[in-house]
Tab-separated table of C-alpha atoms in Angstrom:
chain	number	residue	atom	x	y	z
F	20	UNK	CA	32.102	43.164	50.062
F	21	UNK	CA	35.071	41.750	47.967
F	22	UNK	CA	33.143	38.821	46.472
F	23	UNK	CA	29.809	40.761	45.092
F	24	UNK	CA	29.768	40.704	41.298
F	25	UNK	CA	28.353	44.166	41.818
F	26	UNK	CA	31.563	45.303	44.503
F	27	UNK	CA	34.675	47.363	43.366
F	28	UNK	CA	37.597	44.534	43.529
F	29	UNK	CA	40.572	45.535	45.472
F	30	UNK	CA	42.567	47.134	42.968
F	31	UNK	CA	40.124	49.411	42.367
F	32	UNK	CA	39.522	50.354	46.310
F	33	UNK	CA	43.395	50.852	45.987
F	34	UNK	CA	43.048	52.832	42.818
F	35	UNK	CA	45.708	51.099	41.351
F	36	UNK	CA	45.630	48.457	37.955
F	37	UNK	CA	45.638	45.114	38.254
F	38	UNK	CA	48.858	44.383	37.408
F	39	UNK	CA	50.580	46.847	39.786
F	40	UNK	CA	54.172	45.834	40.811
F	41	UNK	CA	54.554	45.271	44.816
F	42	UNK	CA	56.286	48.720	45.559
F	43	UNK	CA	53.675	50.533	43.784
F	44	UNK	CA	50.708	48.897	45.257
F	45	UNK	CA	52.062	49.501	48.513
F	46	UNK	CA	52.565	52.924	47.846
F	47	UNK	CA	48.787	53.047	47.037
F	48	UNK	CA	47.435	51.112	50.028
F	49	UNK	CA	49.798	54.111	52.479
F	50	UNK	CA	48.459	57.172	50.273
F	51	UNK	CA	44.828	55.669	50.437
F	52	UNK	CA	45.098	55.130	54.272
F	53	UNK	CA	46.020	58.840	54.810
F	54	UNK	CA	43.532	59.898	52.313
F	55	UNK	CA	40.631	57.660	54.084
F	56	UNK	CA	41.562	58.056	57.802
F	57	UNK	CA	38.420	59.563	60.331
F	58	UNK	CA	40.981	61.529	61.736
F	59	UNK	CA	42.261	63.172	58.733
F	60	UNK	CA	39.010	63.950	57.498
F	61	UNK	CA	38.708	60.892	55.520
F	62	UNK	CA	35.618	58.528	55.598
F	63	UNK	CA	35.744	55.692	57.717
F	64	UNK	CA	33.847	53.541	55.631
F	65	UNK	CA	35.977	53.323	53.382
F	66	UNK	CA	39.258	53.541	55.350
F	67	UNK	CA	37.929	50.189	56.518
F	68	UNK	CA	37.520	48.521	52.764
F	69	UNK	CA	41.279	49.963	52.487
F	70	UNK	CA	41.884	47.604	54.990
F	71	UNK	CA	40.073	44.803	54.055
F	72	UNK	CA	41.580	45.473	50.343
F	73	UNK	CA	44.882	45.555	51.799
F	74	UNK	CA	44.773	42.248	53.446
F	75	UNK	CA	43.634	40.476	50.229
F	76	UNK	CA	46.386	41.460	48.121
F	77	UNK	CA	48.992	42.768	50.751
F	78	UNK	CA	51.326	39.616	50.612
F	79	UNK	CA	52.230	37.974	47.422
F	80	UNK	CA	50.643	34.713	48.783
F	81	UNK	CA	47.515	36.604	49.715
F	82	UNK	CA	47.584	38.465	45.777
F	83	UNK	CA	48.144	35.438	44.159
F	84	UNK	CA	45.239	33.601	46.008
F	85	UNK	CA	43.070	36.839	44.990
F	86	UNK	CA	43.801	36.779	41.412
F	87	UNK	CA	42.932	33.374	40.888
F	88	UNK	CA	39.801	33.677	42.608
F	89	UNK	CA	38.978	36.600	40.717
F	90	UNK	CA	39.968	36.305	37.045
F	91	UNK	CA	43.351	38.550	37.339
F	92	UNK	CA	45.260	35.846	36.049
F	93	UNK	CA	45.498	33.523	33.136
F	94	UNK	CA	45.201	30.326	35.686
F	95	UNK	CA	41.806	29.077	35.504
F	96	UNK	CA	39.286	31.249	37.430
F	97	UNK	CA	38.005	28.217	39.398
F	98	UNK	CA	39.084	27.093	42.365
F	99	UNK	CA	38.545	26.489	45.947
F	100	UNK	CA	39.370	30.212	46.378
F	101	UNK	CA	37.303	31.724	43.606
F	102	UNK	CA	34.132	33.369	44.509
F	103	UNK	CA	30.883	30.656	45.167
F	104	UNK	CA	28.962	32.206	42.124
F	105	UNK	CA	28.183	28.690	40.475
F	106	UNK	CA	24.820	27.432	42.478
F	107	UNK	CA	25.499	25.921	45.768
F	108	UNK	CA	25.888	22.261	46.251
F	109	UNK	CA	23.735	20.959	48.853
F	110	UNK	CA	25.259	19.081	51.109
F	111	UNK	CA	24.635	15.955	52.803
F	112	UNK	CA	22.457	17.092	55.908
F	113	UNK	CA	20.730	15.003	58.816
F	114	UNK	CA	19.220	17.585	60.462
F	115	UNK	CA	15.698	18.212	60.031
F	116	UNK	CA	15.239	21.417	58.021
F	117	UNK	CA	12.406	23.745	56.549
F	118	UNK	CA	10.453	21.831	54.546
F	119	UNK	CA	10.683	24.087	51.035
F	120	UNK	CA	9.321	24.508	47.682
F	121	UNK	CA	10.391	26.298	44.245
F	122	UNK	CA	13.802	27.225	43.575
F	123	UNK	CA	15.806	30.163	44.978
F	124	UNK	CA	17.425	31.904	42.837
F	125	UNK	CA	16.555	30.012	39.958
F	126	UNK	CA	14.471	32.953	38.043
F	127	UNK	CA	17.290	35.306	37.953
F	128	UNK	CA	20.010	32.676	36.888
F	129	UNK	CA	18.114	31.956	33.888
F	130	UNK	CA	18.212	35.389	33.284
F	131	UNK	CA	21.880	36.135	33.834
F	132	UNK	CA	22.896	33.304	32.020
F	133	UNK	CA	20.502	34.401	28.926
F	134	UNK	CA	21.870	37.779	29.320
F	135	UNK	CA	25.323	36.962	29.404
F	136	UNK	CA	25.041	35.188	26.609
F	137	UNK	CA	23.373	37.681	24.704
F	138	UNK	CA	25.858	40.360	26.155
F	139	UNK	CA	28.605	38.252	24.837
F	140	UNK	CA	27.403	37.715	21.059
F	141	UNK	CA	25.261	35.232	19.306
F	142	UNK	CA	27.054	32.163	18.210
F	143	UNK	CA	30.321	33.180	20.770
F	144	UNK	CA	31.228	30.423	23.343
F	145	UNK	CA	30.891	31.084	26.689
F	146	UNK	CA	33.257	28.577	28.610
F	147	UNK	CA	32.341	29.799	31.764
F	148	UNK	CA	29.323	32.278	32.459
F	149	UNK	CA	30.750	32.743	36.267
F	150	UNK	CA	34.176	33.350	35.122
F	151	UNK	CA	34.960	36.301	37.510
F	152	UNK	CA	37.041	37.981	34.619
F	153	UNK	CA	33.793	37.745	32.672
F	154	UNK	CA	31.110	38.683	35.099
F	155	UNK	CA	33.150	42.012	35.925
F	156	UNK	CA	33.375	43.187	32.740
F	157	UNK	CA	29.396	42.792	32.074
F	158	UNK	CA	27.129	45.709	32.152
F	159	UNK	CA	25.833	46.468	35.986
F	160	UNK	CA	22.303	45.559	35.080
F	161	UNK	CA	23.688	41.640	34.533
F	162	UNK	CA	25.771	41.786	37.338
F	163	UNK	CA	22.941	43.011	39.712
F	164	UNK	CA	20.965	39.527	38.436
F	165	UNK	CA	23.657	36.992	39.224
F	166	UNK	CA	24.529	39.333	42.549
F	167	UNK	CA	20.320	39.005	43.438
F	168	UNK	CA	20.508	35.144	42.541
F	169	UNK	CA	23.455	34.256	45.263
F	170	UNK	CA	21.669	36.930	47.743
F	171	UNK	CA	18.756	34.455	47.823
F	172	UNK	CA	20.254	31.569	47.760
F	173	UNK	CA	22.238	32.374	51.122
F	174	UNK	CA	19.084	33.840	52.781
F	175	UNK	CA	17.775	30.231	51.533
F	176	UNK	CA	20.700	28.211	52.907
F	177	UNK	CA	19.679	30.173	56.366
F	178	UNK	CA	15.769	29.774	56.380
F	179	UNK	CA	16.695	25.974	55.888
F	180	UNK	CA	18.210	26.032	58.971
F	181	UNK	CA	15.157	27.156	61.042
F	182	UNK	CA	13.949	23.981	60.993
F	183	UNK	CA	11.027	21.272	60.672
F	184	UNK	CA	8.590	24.061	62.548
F	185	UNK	CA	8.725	26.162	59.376
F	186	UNK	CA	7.433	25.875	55.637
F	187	UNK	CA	9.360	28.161	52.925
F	188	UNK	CA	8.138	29.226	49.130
F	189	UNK	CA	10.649	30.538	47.028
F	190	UNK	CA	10.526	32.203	43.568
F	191	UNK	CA	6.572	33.053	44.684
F	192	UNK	CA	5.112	34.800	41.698
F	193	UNK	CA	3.319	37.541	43.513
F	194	UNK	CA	1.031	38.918	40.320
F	195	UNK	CA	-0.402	36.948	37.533
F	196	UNK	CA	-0.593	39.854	34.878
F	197	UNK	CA	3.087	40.241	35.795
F	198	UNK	CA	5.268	37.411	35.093
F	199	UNK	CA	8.558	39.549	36.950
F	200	UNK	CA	6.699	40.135	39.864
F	201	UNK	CA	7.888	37.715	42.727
F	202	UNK	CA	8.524	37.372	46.246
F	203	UNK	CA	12.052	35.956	46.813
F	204	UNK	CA	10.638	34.098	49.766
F	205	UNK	CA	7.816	33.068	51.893
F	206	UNK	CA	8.354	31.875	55.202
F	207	UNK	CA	6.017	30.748	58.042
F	208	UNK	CA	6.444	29.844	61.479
F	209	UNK	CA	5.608	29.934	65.046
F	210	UNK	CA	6.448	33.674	64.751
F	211	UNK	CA	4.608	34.931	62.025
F	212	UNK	CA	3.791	34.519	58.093
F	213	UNK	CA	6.419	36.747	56.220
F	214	UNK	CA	7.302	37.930	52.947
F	215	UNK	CA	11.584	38.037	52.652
F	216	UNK	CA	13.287	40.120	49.730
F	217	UNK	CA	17.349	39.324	49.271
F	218	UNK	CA	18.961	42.193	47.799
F	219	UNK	CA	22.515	42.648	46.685
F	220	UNK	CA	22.680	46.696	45.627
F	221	UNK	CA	26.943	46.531	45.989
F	222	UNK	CA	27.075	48.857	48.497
F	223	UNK	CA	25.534	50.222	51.798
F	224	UNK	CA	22.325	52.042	52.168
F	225	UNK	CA	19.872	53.909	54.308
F	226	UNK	CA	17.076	54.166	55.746
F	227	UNK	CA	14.528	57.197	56.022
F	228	UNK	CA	10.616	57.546	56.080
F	229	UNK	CA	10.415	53.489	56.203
F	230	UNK	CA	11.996	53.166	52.975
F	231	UNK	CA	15.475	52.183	51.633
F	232	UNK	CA	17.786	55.082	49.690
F	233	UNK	CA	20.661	54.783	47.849
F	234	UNK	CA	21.977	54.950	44.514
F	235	UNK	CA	19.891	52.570	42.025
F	236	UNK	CA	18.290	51.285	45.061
F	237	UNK	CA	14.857	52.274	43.847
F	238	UNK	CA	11.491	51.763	46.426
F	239	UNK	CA	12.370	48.079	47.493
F	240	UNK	CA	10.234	47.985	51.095
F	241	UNK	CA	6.845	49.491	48.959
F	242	UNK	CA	7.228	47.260	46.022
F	243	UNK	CA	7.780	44.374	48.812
F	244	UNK	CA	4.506	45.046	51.051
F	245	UNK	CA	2.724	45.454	47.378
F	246	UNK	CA	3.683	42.015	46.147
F	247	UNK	CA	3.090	40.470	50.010
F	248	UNK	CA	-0.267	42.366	50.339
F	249	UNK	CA	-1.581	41.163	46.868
F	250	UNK	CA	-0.174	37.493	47.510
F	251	UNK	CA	-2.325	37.757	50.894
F	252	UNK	CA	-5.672	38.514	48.675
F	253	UNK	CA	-5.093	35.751	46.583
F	254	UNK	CA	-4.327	33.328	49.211
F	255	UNK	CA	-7.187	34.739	52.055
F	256	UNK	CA	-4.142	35.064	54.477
F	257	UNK	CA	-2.704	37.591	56.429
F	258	UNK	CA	0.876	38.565	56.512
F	259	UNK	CA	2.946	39.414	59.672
F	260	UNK	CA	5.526	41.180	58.391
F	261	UNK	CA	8.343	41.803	55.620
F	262	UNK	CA	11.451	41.911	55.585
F	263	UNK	CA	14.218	42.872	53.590
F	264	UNK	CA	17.581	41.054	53.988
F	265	UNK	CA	21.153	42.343	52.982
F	266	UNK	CA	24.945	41.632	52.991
F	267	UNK	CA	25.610	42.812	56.630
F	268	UNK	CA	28.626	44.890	55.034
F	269	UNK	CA	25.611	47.494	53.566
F	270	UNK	CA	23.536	47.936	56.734
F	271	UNK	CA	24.140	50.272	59.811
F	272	UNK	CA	22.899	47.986	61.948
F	273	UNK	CA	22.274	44.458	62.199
F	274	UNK	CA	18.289	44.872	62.625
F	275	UNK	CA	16.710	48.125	61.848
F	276	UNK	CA	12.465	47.728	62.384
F	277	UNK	CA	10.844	50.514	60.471
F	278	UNK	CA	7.452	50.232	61.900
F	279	UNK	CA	4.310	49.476	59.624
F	280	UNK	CA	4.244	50.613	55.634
F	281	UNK	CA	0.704	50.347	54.480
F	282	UNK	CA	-0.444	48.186	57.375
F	283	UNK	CA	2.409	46.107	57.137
F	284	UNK	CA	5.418	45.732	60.136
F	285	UNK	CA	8.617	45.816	57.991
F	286	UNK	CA	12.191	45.216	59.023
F	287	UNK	CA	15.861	45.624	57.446
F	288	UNK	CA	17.883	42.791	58.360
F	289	UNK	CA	21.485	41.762	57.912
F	290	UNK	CA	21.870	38.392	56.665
F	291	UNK	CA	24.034	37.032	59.952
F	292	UNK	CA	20.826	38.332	62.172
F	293	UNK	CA	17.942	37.181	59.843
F	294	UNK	CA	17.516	33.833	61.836
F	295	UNK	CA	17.397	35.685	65.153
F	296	UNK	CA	14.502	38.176	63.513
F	297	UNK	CA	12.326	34.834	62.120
F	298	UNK	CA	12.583	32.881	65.440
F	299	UNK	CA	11.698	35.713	67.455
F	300	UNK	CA	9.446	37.881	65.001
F	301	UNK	CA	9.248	41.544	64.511
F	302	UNK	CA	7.976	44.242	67.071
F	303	UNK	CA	4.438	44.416	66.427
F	304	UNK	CA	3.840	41.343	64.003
F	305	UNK	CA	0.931	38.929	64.754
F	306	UNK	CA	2.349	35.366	65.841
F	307	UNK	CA	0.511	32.183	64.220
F	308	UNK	CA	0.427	28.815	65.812
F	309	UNK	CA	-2.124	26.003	66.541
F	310	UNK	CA	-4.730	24.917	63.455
F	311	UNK	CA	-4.181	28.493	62.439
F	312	UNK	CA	-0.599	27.507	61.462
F	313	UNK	CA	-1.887	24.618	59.624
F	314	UNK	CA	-5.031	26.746	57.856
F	315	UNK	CA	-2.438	29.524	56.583
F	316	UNK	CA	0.242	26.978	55.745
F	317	UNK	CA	-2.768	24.581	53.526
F	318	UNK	CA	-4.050	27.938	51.673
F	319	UNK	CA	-0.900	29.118	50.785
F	320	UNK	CA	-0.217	25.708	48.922
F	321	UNK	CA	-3.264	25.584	47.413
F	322	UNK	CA	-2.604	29.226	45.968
F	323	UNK	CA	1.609	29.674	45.461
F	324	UNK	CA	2.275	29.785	41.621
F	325	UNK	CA	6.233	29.914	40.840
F	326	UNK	CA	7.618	32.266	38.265
């Protein structure tokens, strides 16, 4: 929640400035407890970010951690505490993985750092693009790109994981009149052929009539099953399923299956369960294995185009 470029830091879940003194921002954290608490009336959502807010900056040795990590303080901004917004590091492995192709995550760096740069001024240096001080001040539509860029790249770090019995595209370009359009990911396996988006919309949303709500949120499951379904034409393959993967903090539940949109099984996943849901499949989605593995797996290289 905390470490989202798009999230409300914990000052502001305290309603208090950044520079509070101790007594003050104690004060806060006890008037924001009785104002959140279920059994006041409050909302228990958010008497549990209190909490979490609370136990970031409740100590000074907790605070001062915080403020390092996230640009409330003139120390440099990066550390081993600061937020992982600088692309991952891959380290050294043995294990046999997913064997992948394209870049996650790469499309919308290059447009955050382009943006931020822009944002920033022509001409003006800009030290460090992932400075948290930096990255919360810039306008939400920036934010959302670098907060969609580190979404992917975890749901890539877990995909990985699934090992040598599955192939992964990332950064698919899913329409060629459209440069923007893309699927996030591709991944097939014993359990199915799938098209993955990795979201980041800062805070929790909803389901209703197979669809995701919430504010800014948009139509993400139709605009998924549109790209997947137009990939599958081009390719002469047929997709199992979708799914849609988010911080486990904005979901009610770790796996929610929303049945078929336009032919197509689609589920919303928490990140922590999405390797459970692409071992095991989704209710309803078509497994693939034998020489049909290897026919779907051989088209789909011949056709992928990265944006």
């Amino acid at each position: 929640m905390f470490d989202s470029p798009l999230s409300a830091s914990a000052y502001e879940v305290l309603g208090v400035a950044h520079d509070v003194d101790d007594d003050d921002l104690r004060r806060a954290y006890r008037l924001r407890l009785r104002e959140t608490h279920p059994d006041t009336g409050g909302d228990a959502a958010r008497f549990v970010q209190v909490q979490r807010a609370w136990d970031l900056v409740g100590s000074p040795e907790a605070r001062a951690v915080y403020d390092r990590g996230h640009g409330f303080t003139d120390a440099p901004s990066f550390s081993p505490d600061a937020p992982g917004w600088r692309p991952p590091q891959r380290p050294a492995d043995t294990r046999p993985r997913a064997r992948s192709f394209g870049q996650p995550g790469g499309w919308r760096r290059e447009r955050y750092l382009t943006l931020i740069r822009e944002w920033v001024g022509r001409g003006a240096p800009v030290d460090d693009p992932y400075d948290p001080a930096l990255v919360r001040t810039a306008p939400h539509e920036i934010r959302r790109l670098l907060a969609d860029a580190l979404a992917e790249e975890a749901t890539a770090r877990i995909v990985a994981d699934l090992g040598m019995g599955y192939t992964v595209w990332h950064d698919v370009a899913a329409d060629p009149r459209d440069p923007e359009a893309k699927l996030d990911h591709v991944v097939l396996g014993p359990s199915g052929l799938y098209a993955l988006l990795s979201e980041d919309f800062g805070s929790a949303v909803r389901t209703r009539r197979g669809e995701i709500i919430g504010e800014g949120v948009g139509a993400p499951v139709a605009t998924l099953v549109q790209r997947a379904r137009a990939l599958g034409r081009s390719a002469r393959v047929k997709f199992s399923g979708a799914i849609v993967v988010l911080p486990d903090d904005d979901v009610a539940q770790a796996i929610e299956e929303l049945g078929r949109v336009r032919g197509l099984v689609v589920a919303v996943v928490g990140r922590s369960a999405l390797s459970t849901v692409l071992r095991r499949g989704v209710a309803g989605a078509r497994e693939i294995g034998g020489n049909e593995l290897f026919d779907v797996r051989t088209r789909l290289q011949q056709t992928v185009r990265f944006v």
